[in-house]
mmCIF file of C-alpha atoms in Angstrom:
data_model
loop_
_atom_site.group_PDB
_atom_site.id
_atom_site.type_symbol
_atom_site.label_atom_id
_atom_site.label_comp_id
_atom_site.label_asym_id
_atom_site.label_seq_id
_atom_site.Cartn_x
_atom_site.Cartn_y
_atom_site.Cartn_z
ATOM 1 C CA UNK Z 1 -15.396 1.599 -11.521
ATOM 2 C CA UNK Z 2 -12.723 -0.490 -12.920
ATOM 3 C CA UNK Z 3 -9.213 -1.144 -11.017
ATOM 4 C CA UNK Z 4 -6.013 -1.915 -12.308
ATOM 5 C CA UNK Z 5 -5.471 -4.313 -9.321
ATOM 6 C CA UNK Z 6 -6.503 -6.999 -8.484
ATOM 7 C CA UNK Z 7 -9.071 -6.969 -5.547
ATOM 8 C CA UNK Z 8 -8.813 -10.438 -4.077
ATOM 9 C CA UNK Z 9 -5.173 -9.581 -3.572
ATOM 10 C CA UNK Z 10 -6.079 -6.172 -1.900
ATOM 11 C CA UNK Z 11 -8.173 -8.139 0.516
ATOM 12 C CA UNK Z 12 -5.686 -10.499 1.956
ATOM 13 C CA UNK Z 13 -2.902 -7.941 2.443
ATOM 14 C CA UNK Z 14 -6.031 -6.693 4.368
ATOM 15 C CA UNK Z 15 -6.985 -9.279 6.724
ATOM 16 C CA UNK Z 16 -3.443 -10.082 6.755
ATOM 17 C CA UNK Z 17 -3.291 -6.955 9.172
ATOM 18 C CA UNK Z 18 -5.505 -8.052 11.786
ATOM 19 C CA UNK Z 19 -8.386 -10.556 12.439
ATOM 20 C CA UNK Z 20 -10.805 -8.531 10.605
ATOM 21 C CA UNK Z 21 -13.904 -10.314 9.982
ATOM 22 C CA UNK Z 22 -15.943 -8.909 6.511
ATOM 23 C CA UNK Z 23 -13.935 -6.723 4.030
ATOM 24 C CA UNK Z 24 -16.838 -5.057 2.363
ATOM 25 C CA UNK Z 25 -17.025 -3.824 -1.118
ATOM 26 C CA UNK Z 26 -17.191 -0.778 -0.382
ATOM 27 C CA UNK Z 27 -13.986 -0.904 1.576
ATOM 28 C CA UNK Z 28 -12.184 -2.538 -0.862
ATOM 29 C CA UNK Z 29 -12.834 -0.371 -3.544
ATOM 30 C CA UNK Z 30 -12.118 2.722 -1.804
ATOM 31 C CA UNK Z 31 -8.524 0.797 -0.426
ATOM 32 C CA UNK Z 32 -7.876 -0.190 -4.211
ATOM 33 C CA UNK Z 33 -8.505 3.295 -5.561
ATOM 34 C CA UNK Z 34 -6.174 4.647 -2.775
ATOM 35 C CA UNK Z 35 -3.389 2.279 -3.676
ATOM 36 C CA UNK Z 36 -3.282 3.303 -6.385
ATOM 37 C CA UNK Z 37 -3.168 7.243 -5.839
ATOM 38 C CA UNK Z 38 -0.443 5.650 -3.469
ATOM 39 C CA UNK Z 39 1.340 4.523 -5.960
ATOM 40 C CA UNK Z 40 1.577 7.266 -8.489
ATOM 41 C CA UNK Z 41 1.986 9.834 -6.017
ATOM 42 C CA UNK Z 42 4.910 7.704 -4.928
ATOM 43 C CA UNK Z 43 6.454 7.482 -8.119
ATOM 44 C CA UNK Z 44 5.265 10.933 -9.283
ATOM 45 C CA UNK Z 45 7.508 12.454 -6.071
ATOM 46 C CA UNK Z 46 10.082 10.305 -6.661
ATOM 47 C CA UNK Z 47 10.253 11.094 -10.018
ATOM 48 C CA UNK Z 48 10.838 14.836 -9.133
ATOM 49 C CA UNK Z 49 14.113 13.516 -7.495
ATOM 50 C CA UNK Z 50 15.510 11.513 -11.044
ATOM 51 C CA UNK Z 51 18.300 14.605 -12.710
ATOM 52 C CA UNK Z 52 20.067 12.868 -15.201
ATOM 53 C CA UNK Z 53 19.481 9.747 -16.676
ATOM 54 C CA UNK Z 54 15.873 10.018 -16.756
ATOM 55 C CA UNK Z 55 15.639 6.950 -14.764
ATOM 56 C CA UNK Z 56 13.740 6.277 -11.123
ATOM 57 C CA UNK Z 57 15.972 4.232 -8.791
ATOM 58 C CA UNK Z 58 15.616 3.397 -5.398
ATOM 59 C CA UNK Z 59 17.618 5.961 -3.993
ATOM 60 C CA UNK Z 60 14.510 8.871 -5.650
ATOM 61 C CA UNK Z 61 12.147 7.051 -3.499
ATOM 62 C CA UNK Z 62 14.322 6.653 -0.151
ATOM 63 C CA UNK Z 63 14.838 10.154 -0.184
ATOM 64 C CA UNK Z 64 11.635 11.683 -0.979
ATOM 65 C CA UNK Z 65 10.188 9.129 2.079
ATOM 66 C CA UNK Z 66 13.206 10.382 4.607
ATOM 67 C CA UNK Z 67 11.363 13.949 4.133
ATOM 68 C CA UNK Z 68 7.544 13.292 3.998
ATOM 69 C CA UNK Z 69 6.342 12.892 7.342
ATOM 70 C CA UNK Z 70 3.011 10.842 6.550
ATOM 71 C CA UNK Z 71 5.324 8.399 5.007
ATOM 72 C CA UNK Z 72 7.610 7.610 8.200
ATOM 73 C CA UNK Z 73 5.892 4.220 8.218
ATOM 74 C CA UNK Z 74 7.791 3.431 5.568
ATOM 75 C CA UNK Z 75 11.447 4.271 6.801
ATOM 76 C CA UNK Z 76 11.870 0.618 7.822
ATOM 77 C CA UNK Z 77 11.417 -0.738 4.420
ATOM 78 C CA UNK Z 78 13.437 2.021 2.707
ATOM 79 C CA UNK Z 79 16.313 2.791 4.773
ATOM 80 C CA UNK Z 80 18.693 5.691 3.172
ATOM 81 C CA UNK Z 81 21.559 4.219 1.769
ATOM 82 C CA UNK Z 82 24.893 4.944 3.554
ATOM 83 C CA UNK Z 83 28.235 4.825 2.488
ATOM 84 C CA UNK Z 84 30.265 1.645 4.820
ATOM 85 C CA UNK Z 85 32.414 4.595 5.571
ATOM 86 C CA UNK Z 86 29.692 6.855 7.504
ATOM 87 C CA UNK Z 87 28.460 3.503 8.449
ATOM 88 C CA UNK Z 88 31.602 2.207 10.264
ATOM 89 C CA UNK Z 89 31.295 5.997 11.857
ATOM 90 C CA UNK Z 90 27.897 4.623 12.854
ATOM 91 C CA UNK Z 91 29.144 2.071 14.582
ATOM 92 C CA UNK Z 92 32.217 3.193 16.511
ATOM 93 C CA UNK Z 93 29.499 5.961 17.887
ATOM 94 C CA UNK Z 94 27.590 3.359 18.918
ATOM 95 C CA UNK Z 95 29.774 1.436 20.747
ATOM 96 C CA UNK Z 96 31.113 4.036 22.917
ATOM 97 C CA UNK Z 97 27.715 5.423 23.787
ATOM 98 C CA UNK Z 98 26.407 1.719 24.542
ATOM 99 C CA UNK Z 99 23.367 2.042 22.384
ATOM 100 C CA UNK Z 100 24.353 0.097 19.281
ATOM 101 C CA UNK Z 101 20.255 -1.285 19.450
ATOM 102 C CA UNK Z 102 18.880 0.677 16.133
ATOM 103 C CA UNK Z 103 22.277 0.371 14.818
ATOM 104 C CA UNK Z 104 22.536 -3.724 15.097
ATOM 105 C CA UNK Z 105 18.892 -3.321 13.003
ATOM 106 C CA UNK Z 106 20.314 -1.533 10.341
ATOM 107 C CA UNK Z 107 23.036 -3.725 10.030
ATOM 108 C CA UNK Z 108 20.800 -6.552 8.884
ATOM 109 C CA UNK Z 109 19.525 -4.256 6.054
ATOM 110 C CA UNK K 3 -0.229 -6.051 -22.103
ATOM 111 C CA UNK K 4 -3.516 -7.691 -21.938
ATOM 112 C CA UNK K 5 -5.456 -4.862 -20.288
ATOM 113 C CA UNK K 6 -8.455 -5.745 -21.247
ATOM 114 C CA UNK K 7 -8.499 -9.111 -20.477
ATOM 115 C CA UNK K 8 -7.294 -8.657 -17.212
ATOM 116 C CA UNK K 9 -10.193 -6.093 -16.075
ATOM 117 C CA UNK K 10 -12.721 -8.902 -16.968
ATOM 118 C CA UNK K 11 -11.419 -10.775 -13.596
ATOM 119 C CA UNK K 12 -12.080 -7.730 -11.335
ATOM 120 C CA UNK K 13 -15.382 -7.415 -12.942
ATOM 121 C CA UNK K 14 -16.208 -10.623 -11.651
ATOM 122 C CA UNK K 15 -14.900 -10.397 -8.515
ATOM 123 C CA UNK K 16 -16.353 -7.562 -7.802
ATOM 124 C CA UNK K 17 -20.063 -8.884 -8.749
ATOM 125 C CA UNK K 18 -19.806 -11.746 -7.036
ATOM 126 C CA UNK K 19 -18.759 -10.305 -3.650
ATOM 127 C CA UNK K 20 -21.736 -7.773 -4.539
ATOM 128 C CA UNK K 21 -24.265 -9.630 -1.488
ATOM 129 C CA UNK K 22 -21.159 -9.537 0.964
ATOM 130 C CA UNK K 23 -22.614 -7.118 3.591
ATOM 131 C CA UNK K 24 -25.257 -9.839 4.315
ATOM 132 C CA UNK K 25 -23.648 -13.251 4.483
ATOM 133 C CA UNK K 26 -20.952 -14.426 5.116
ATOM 134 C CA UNK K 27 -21.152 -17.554 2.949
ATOM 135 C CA UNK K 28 -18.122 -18.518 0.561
ATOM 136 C CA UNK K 29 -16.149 -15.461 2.278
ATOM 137 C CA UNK K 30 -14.400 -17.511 5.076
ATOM 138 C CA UNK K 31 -13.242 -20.033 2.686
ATOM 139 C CA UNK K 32 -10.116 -18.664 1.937
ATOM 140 C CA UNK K 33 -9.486 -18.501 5.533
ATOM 141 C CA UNK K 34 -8.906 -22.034 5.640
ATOM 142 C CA UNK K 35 -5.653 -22.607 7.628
ATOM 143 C CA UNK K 36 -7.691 -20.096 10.350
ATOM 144 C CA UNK K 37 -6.978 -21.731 13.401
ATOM 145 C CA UNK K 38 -5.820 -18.616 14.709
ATOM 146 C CA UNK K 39 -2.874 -17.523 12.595
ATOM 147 C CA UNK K 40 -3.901 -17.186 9.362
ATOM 148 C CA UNK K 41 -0.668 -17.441 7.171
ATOM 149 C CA UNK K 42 -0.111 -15.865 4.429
ATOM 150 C CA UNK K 43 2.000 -17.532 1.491
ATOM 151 C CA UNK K 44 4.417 -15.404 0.341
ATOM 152 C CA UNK K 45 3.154 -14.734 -3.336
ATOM 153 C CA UNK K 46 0.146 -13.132 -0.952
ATOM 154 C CA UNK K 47 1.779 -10.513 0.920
ATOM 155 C CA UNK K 48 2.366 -8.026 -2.503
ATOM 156 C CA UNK K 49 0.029 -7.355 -5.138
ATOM 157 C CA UNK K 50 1.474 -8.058 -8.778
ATOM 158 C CA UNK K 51 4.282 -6.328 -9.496
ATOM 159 C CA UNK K 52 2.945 -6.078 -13.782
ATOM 160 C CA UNK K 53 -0.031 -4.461 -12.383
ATOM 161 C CA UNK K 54 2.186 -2.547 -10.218
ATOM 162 C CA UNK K 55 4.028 -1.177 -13.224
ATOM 163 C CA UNK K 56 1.503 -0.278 -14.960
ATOM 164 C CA UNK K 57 0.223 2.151 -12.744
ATOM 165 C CA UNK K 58 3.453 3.960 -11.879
ATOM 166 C CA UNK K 59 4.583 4.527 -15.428
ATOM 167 C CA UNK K 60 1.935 6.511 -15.581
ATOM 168 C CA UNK K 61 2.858 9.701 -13.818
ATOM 169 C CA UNK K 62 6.399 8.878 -15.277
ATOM 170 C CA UNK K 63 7.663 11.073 -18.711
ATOM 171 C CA UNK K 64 7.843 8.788 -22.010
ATOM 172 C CA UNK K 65 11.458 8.549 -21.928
ATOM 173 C CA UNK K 66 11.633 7.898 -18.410
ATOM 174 C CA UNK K 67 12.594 4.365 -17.096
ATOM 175 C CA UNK K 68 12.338 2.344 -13.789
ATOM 176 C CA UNK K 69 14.541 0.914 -12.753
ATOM 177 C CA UNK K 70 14.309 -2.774 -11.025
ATOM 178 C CA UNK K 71 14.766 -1.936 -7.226
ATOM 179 C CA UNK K 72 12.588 1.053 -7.420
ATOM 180 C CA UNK K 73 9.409 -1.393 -8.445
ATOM 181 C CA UNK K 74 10.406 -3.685 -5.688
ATOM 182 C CA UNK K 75 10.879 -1.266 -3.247
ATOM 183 C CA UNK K 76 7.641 0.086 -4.416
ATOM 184 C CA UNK K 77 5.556 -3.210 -4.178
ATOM 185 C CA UNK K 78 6.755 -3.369 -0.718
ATOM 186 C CA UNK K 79 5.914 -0.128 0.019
ATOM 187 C CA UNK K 80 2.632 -0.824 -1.219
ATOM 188 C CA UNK K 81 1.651 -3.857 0.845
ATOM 189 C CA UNK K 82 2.572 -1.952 4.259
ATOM 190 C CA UNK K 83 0.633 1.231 3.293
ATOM 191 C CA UNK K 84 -2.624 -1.298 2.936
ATOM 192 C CA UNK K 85 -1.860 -2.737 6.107
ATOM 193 C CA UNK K 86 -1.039 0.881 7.909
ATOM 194 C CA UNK K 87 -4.399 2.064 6.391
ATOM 195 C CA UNK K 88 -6.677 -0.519 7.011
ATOM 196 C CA UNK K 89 -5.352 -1.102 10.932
ATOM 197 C CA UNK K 90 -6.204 2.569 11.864
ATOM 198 C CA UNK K 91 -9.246 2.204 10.189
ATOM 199 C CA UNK K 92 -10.130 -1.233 12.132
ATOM 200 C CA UNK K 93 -9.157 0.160 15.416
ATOM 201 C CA UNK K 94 -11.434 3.201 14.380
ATOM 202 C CA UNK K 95 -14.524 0.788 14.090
ATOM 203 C CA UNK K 96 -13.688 -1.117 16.908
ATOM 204 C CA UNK K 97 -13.490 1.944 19.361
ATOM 205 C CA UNK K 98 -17.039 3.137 17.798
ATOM 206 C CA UNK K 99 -17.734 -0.779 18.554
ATOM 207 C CA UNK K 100 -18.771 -2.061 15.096
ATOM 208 C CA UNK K 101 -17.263 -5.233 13.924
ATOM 209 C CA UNK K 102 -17.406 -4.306 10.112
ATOM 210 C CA UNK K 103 -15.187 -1.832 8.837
ATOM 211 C CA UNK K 104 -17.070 0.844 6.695
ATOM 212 C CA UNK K 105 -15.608 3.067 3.911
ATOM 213 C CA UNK K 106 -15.750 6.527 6.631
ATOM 214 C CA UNK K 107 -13.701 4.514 9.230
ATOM 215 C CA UNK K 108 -11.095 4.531 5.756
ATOM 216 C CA UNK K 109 -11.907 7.693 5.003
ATOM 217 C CA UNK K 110 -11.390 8.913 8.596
ATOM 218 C CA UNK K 111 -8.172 6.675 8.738
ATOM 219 C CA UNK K 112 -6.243 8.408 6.009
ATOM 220 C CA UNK K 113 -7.264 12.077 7.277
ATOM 221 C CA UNK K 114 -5.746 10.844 10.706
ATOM 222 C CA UNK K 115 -2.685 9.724 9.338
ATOM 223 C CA UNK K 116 -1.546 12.352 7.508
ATOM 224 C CA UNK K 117 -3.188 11.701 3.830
ATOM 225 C CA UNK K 118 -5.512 14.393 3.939
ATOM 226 C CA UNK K 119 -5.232 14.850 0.321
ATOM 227 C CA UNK K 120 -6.344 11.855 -0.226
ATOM 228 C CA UNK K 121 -10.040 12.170 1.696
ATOM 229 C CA UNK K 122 -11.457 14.562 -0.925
ATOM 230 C CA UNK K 123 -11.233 12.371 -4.071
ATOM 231 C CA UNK K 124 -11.283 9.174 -2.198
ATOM 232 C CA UNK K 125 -15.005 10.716 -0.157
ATOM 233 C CA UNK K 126 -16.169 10.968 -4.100
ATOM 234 C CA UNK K 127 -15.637 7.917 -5.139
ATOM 235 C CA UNK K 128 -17.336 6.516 -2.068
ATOM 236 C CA UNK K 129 -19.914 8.528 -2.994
ATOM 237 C CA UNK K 130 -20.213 7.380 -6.572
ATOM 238 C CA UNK K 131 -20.086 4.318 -5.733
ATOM 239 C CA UNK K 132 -22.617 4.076 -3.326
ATOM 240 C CA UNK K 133 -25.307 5.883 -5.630
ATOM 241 C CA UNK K 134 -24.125 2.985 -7.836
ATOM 242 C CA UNK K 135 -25.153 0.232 -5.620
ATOM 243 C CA UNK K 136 -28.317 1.242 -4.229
#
């Protein structure tokens, strides 16, 4: 039942997530073992993406996340990449429409 | 790598927290800036990104590389997936109104977000591991 992570690490991200009060073992066992099918299933999809140069960059993993729909938590943290072209586009859009919110967010990226 | 030196920690992390569901003894004691907002310290908030590595070049060909912002993309990744998974699995045991979390509010947390895959080999391990501990 050994992990390649490290549990006490597991179990702040944990209780960093709300006031939980006992992280049992069995809890964090069964977290650690899913991080870590997280992980390589991740990378394993990702992977897929990589054509040439047999290397996994960001880009693999931002677009294998825009198109899983159990991973849309994770669109915040990786954003496609645009080109400042389309993004300008973005912009001017947004100003005439008034709604420039989500764009403003993206901008900070 | 040191891989099997660094299992030996686990090990013994693991065995010590072994009496948890009972007391809550030397538990709250890295809760000391509690207070309310517990803060976490950067370093905290993702796991080691070595460790991290290791387990993605796994599924990953021979030749096949990494390349730097993928693992740090992926380490961040991997810090909001715990915290997505373990809040639906809180507000699980809080709406059947226990104050622990227990491994089916996890399991029932990842088939109710869209990881079904995940409940079958995940709902063995529990298993296994609970024939382990009694």
């Amino acid at each position: 039942m050994d992990t390649e992570l490290p549990l006490s690490r597991i179990r702040t991200i944990m209780k960093s997530s709300l006031n939980t009060g006992q992280i049992t073992n069995e809890v964090l066992l069964l977290m650690t073992k899913s991080t870590e099918m997280f992980i390589q299933k991740l990378t394993k999809e990702a992977y897929g993406k990589v054509k040439d140069d047999n290397t996994l960059k960001y880009k693999h993993l931002s677009q294998y996340v825009q198109k899983e729909k159990n991973l849309e938590f994770l669109l915040q943290i990786v954003p496609a990449k645009i080109k400042v072209k389309d993004f300008k586009k973005i912009l001017e859009l947004g100003d005439v429409n008034s709604s420039s919110d989500s764009e403003d967010e993206r901008q900070s990226k | 790598m040191s891989t099997s030196g660094d299992s030996q920690p686990y090990l013994n992390d693991f065995m010590m927290r072994d009496d948890e569901d009972g007391v809550s003894g030397d538990d709250e004691s890295d809760n000391k800036h509690s207070g309310g907002n517990y803060m976490l310290r950067e370093q905290d908030r993702f796991l080691p990104i070595c460790n991290i590595i290791k387990i993605m070049k796994v599924p990953v060909p021979e030749n096949g590389k990494i390349a730097k912002d993928a693992r740090e993309c992926i380490q961040e990744c991997v810090s909001e997936f715990i915290s997505f998974i373990t809040s639906e699995a809180i507000e699980r045991s809080i709406a059947e109104n226990r104050k622990t979390v227990n491994g089916d509010d996890l399991l029932y947390a990842f088939a109710n977000l869209g990881f079904d895959n995940y409940v079958e080999p995940l709902s063995m391990y529990l298993h296994k591991f609970r024939e382990f501990t009694v």
